[in-house]
Coordinates of C-alpha atoms in Angstrom, one line a residue:
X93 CA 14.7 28.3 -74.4
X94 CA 12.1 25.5 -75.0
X95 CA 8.8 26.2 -77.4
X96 CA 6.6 25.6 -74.6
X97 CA 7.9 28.3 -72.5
X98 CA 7.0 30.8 -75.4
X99 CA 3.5 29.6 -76.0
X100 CA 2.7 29.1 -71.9
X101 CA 3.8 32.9 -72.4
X102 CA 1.8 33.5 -75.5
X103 CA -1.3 31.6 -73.4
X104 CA -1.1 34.5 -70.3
X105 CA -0.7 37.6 -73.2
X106 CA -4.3 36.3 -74.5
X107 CA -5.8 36.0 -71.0
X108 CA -4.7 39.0 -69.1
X109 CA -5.3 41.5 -71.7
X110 CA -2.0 42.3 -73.5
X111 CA -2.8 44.8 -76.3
X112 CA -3.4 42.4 -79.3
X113 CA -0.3 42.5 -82.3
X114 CA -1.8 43.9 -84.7
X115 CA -0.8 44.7 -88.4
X116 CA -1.9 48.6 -87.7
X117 CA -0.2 48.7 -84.2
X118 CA -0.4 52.3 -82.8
X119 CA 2.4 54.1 -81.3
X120 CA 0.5 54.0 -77.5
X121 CA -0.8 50.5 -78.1
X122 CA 3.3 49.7 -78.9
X123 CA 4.3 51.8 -75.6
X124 CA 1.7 49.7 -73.4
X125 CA 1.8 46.6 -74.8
X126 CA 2.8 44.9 -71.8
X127 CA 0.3 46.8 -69.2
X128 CA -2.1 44.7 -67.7
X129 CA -6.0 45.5 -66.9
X130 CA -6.6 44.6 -64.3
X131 CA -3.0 45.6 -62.7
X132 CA -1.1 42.9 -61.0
X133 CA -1.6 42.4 -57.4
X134 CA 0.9 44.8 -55.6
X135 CA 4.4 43.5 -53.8
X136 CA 7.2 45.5 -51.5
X137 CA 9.9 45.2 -54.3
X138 CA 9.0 44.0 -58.1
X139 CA 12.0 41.9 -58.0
X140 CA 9.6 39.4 -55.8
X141 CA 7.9 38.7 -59.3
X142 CA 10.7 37.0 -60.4
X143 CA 11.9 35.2 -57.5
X144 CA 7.6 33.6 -57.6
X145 CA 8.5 33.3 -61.6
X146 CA 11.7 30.9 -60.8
X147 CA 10.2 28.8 -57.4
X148 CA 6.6 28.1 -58.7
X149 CA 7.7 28.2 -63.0
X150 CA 5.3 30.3 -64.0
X151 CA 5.7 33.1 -66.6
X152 CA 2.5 34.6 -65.3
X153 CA 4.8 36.5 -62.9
X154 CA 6.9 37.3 -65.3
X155 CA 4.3 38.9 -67.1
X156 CA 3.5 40.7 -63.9
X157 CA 6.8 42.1 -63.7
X158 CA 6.8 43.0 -67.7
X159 CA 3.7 45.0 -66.0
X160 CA 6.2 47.3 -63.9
X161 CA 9.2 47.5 -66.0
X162 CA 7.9 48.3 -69.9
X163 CA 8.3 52.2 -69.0
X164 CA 12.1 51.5 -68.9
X165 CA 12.2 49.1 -71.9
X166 CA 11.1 51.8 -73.5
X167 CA 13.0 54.3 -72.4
X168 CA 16.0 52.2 -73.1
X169 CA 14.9 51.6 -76.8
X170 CA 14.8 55.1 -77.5
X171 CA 17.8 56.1 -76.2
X172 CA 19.4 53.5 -78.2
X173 CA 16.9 55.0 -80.9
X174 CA 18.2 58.7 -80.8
X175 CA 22.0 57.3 -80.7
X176 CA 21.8 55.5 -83.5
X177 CA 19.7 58.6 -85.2
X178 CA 16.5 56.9 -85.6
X179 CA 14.7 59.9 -84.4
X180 CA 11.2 58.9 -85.7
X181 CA 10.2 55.0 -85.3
X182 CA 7.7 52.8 -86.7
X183 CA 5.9 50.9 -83.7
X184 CA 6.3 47.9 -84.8
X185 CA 9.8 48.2 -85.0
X186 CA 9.4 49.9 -81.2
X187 CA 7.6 46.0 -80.0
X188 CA 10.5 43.9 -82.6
X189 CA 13.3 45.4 -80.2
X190 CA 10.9 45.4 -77.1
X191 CA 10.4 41.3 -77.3
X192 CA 13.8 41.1 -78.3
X193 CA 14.5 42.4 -74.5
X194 CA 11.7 39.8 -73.8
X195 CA 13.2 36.7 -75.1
X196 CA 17.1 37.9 -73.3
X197 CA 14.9 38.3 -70.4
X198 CA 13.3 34.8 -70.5
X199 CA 16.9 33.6 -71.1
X200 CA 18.4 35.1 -67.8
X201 CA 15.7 34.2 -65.4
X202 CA 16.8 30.6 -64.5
X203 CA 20.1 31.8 -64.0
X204 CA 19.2 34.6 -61.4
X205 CA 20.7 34.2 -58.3
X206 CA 19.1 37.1 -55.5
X207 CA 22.1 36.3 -53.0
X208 CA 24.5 38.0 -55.0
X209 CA 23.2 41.2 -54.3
X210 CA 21.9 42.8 -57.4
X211 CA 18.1 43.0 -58.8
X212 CA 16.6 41.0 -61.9
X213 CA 16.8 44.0 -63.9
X214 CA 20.7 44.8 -63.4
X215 CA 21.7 41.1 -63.4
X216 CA 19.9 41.0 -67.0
X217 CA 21.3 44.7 -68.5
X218 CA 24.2 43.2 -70.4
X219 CA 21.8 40.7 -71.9
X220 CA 19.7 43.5 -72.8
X221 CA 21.4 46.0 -74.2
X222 CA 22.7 42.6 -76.7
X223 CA 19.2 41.7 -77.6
X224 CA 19.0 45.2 -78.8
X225 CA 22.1 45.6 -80.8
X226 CA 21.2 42.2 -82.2
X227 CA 18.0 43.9 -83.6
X228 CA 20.0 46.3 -85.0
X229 CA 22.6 44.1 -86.5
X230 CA 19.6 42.2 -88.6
X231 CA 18.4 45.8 -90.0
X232 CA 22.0 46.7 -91.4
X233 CA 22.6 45.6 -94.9
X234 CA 26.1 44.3 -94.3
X235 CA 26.5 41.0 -93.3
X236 CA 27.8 39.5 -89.9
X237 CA 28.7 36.1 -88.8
X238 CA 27.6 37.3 -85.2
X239 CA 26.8 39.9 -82.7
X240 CA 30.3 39.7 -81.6
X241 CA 31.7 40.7 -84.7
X242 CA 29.3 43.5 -85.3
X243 CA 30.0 44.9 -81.9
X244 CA 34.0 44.8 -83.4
X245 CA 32.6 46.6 -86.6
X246 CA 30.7 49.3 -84.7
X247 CA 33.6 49.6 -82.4
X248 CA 36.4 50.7 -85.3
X249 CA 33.6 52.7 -87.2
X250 CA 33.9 54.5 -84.4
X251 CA 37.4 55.4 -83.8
X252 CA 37.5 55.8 -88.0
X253 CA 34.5 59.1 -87.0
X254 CA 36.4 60.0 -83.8
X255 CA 40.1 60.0 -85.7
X256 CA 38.4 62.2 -88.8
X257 CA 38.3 59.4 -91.4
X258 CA 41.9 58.7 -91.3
X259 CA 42.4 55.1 -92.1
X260 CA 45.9 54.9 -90.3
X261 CA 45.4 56.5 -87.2
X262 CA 42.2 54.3 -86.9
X263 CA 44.0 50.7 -87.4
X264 CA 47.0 52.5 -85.1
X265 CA 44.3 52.8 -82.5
X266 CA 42.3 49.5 -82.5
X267 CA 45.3 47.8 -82.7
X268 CA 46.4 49.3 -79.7
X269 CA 43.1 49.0 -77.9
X270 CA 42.6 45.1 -78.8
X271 CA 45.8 44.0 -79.3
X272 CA 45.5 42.4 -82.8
X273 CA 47.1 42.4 -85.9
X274 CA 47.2 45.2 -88.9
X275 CA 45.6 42.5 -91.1
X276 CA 42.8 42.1 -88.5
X277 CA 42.4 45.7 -88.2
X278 CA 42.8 46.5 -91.9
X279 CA 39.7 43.8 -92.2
X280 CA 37.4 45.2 -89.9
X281 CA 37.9 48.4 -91.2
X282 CA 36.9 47.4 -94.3
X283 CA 34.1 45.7 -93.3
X284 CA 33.1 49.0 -91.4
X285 CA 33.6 51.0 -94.5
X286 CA 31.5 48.8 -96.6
X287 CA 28.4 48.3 -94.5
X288 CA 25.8 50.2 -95.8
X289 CA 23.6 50.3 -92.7
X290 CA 22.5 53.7 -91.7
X291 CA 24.3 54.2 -87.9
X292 CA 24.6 57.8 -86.5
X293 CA 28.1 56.6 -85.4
X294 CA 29.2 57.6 -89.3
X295 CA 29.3 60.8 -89.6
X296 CA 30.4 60.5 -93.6
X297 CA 29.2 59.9 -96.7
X298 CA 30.9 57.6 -99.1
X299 CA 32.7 59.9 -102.2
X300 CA 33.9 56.9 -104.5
X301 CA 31.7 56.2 -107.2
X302 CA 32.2 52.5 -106.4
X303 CA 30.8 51.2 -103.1
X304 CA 34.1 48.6 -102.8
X305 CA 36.8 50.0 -100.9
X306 CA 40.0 51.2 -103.3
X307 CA 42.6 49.2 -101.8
X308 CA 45.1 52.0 -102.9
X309 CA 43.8 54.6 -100.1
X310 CA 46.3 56.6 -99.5
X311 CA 46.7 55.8 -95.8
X312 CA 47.4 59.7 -95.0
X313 CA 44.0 60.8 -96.0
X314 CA 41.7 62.8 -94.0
X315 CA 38.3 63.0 -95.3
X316 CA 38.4 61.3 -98.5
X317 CA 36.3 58.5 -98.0
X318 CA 33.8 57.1 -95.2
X319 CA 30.5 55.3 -94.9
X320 CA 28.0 55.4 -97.5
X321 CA 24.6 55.8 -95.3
X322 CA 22.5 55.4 -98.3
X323 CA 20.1 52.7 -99.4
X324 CA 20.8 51.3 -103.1
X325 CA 17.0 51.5 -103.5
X326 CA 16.5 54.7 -102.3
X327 CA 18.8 56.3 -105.0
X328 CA 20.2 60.3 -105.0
X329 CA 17.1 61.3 -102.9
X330 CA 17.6 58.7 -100.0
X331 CA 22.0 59.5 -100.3
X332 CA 20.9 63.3 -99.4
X333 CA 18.2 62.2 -97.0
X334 CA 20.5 59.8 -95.0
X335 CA 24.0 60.6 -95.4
X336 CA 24.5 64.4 -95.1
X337 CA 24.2 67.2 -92.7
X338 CA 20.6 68.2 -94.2
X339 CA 19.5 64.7 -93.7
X340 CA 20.3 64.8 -89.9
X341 CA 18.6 67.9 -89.2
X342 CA 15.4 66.9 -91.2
X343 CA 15.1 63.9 -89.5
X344 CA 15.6 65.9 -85.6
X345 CA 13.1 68.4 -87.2
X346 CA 10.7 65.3 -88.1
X347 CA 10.8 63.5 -85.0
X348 CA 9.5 66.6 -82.9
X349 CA 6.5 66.6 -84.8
X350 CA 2.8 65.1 -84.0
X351 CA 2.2 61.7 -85.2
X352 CA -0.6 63.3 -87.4
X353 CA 1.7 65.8 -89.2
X354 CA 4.4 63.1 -89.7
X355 CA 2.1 61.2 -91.6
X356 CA 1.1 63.6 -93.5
X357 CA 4.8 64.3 -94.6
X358 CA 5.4 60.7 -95.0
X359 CA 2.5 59.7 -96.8
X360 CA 2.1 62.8 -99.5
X361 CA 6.1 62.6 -100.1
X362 CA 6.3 58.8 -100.3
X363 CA 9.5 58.7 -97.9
X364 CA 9.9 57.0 -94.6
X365 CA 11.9 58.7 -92.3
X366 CA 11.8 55.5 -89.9
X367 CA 14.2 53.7 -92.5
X368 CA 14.9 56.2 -95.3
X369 CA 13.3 53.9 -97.9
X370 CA 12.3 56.4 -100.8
X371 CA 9.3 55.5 -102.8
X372 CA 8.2 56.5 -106.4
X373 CA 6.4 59.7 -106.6
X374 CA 3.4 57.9 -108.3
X375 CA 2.9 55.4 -104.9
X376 CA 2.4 58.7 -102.9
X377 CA -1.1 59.5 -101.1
X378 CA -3.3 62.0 -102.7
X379 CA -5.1 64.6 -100.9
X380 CA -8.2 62.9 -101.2
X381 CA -6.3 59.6 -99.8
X382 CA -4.9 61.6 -97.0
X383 CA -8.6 62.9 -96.5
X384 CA -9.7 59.7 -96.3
X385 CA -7.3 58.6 -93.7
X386 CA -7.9 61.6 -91.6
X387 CA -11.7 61.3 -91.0
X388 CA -13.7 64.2 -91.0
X389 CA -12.2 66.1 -93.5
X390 CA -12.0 67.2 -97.1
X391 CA -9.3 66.9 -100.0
X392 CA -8.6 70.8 -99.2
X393 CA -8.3 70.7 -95.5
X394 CA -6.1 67.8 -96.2
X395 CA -3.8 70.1 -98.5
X396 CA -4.1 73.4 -95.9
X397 CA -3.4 70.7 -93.1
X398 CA 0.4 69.4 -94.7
X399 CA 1.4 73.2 -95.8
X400 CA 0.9 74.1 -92.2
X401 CA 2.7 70.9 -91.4
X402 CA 5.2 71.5 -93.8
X403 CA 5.8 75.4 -92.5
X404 CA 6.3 73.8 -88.6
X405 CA 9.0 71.3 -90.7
X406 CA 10.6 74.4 -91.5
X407 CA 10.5 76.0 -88.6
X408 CA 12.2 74.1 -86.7
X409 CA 14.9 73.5 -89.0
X410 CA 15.2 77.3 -88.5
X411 CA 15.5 76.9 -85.2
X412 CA 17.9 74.2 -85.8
X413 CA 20.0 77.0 -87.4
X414 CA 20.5 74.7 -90.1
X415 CA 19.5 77.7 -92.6
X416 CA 17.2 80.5 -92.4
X417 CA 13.6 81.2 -94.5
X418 CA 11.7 84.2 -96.4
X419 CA 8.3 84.3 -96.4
X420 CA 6.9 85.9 -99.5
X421 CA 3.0 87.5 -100.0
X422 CA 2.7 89.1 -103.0
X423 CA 0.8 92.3 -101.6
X424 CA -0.2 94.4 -105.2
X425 CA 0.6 94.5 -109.1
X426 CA 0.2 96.8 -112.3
X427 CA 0.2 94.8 -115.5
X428 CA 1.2 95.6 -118.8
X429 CA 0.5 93.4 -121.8
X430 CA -0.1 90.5 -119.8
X431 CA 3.3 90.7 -117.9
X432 CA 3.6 92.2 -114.0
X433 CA 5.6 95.4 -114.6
X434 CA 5.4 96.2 -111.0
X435 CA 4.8 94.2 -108.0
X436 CA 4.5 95.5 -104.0
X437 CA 5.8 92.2 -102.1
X438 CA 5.6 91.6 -98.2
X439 CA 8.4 89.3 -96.8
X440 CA 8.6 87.6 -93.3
X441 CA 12.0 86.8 -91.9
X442 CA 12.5 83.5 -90.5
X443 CA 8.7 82.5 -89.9
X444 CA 8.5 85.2 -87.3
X445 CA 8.3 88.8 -86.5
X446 CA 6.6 91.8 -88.7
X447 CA 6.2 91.9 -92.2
X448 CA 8.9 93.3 -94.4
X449 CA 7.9 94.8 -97.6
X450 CA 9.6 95.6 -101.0
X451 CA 8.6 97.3 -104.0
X452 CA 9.7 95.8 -107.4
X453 CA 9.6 97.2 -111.3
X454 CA 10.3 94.5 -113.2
X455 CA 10.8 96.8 -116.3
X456 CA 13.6 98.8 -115.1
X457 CA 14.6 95.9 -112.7
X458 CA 15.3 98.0 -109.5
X459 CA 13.9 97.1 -106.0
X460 CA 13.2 99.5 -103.6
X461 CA 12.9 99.0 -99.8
X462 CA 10.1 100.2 -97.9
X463 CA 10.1 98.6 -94.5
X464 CA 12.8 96.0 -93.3
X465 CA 11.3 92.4 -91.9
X466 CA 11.9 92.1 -87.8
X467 CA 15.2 90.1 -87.8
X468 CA 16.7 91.9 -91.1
X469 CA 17.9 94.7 -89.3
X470 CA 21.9 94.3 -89.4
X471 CA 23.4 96.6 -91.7
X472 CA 24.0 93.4 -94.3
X473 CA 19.6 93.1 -94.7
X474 CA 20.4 89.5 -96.0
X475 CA 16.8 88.9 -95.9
X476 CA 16.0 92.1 -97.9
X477 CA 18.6 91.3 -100.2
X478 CA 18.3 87.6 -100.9
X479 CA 14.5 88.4 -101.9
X480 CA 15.3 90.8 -104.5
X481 CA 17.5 88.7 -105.9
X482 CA 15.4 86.0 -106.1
X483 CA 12.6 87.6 -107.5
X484 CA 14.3 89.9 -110.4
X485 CA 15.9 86.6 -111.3
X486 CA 12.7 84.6 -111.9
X487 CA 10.8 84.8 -114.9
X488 CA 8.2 87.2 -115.2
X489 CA 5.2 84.5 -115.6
X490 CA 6.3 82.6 -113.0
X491 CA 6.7 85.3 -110.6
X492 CA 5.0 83.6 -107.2
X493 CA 1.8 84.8 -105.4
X494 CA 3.3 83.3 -102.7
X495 CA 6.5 81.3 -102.3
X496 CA 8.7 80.2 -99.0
X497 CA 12.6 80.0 -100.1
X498 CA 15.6 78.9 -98.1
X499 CA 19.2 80.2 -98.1
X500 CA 22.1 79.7 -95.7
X501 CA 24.2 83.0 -94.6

């Protein structure tokens, strides 16, 4: 595609009021960054913009017809998004993939031929759905000659999730499917196993301490080995965050949150859940900082603000039934010589329901139930019994005022 054509497109996005690229690019402005003000004047069919774009060759129509269709860019994005788990986005990465679809779009509209009896929009899908994995290829941090051989490495990372992480039945498999030799498929497999990029597709997380694949796999194993979804920057923090179970659920949990409460996580932990890269503790936004970026209010509201947040995190992790929650209040206390030798607690049973509560002598170390939480009511009281145990088992100074803990049945 000639220059000119991308700056005689560039020329209409400054005159007909495209939202401007900015460095601080909102999520709505990266949704509606195509919509027009005033709206384009109104035809039968949309696909009549791009049959004016090809006879007169002018991008202004094509522009107009950017107008209509953006709704289902998007839309395509983030189903590509949620496949690949991507479940929160940064906008700017939203517009990278959206003039991506741009740019395959420009490409197919001298080729469009309305006789053949399909519209602009499914003549150009295939293109589409290219200029998107293409994005996705330059984000991985293996290395690919071309799209073609990433959509081979994709392909057998694939069948190596589907088949359980055998490594024979996989190259069995492709071979079959494409026809090519066990070297071939041995290569691509390998190239698969060592690609560090994080793709939903790979369900597994690397157990060699090496990240280069032992050439001595035993070709009968099931399990042993599989992709390493972890960035070497990120360290142990962004391996847990990105390559297991927890990760997955945190980052489902994350994306059903607010834009505000997501940067609240983001900013105070020093972790982006767009990319998983993990930054140093130090780098991380105080409460004043998060104040200051939430006008209109103070250090401590910004604090009360992200534990609420982080209490809806958790909830919906709950609901997830990734693992379940206690709630603890401590409710009264006797002290003796500066140690609690008794202590009254309240306890709330998965975020919801009526209070529990459990009376404690941390002298004798006995617990004794008073009134079971709503949801502990089996004949197990996991709840009931998991808070005893956590509490006679901490130290007596640090015993909490308040606490939230986790466990798994």
């Amino acid at each position: 595609m000639p220059d000119d054509r991308y700056k005689e497109m560039e020329g209409y996005i400054a005159k007909y009021g495209f939202q401007c690229l900015e460095k601080n690019l909102t999520r709505f402005e990266a949704e509606r960054t195509f919509q027009l003000d005033p709206e384009p004047p109104k035809v039968d069919d949309i696909n009549e913009y791009v049959l004016m774009a090809n006879r007169e060759q002018k991008l202004l129509y094509l522009c107009f017809y950017l107008h209509h269709i953006e709704k289902i860019l998007n839309g395509r994005i983030y189903r590509f998004f949620h496949r690949e788990g991507l479940y929160a986005y940064n906008p700017l990465r939203l517009l990278d993939y959206k003039l991506s679809c741009v740019a395959a779009i420009m490409e197919c509209l001298p080729g469009y031929d309305p006789d053949k009896g399909a519209n602009f929009l499914t003549y150009a899908y295939y293109d589409i759905g290219n200029a998107i994995l293409n994005c996705r290829r330059y984000e991985e941090a293996g290395s690919f000659k071309n799209l073609d051989e990433y959509k081979t490495v994709r392909g057998i990372a694939w069948l190596y999730n589907k088949a359980g992480s055998s490594r024979k039945k996989t190259i069995e498999t492709f071979m079959q499917k494409t026809g090519c030799t066990k070297e071939t498929a041995e290569n691509y497999l390998r190239a698969a196993r060592k690609n560090r990029g994080i793709v939903s597709i790979y369900d597994t997380v690397l157990r060699e301490s090496d990240n280069e694949v032992d050439e001595d796999f035993d070709e009968d194993t099931n399990g042993d080995a599989g992709e390493d979804l972890s960035w070497e920057a990120g360290g142990t923090y962004g391996a847990i965050l990105w390559g297991s179970s927890l990760g997955s659920a945190v980052r489902r949990a994350h994306g059903k949150l607010d834009y505000r409460e997501q940067i609240l996580l983001e900013r105070h932990m020093a972790v982006c859940m767009d990319c998983g890269h993990v930054k140093p503790l130090r780098s991380r936004f105080s409460w004043e900082e998060l104040a200051i970026l939430f006008e209109g209010t103070t250090a401590g509201g910004a604090e009360r603000a992200y534990k609420k947040t982080a209490l809806h995190l958790a909830q919906l992790l709950v609901e997830d039934g990734f693992f379940h929650t206690i709630i603890l209040k401590r409710k009264s206390q006797k002290m003796r010589k500066e140690k609690i030798a008794a202590a009254t607690y309240q306890y709330l049973a998965d975020c919801d329901g009526e209070w529990g509560e459990i009376q404690f002598d941390f002298e004798e170390k006995t617990a004794q139930i008073i009134q079971l939480a709503d949801w502990d009511m089996m004949l197990s009281k996991p709840f009931a019994k998991y808070t005893i145990s956590y509490l006679l088992n901490c130290q007596n100074e640090k015993l909490p005022k308040e606490a939230m803990i986790s466990f798994e049945l």
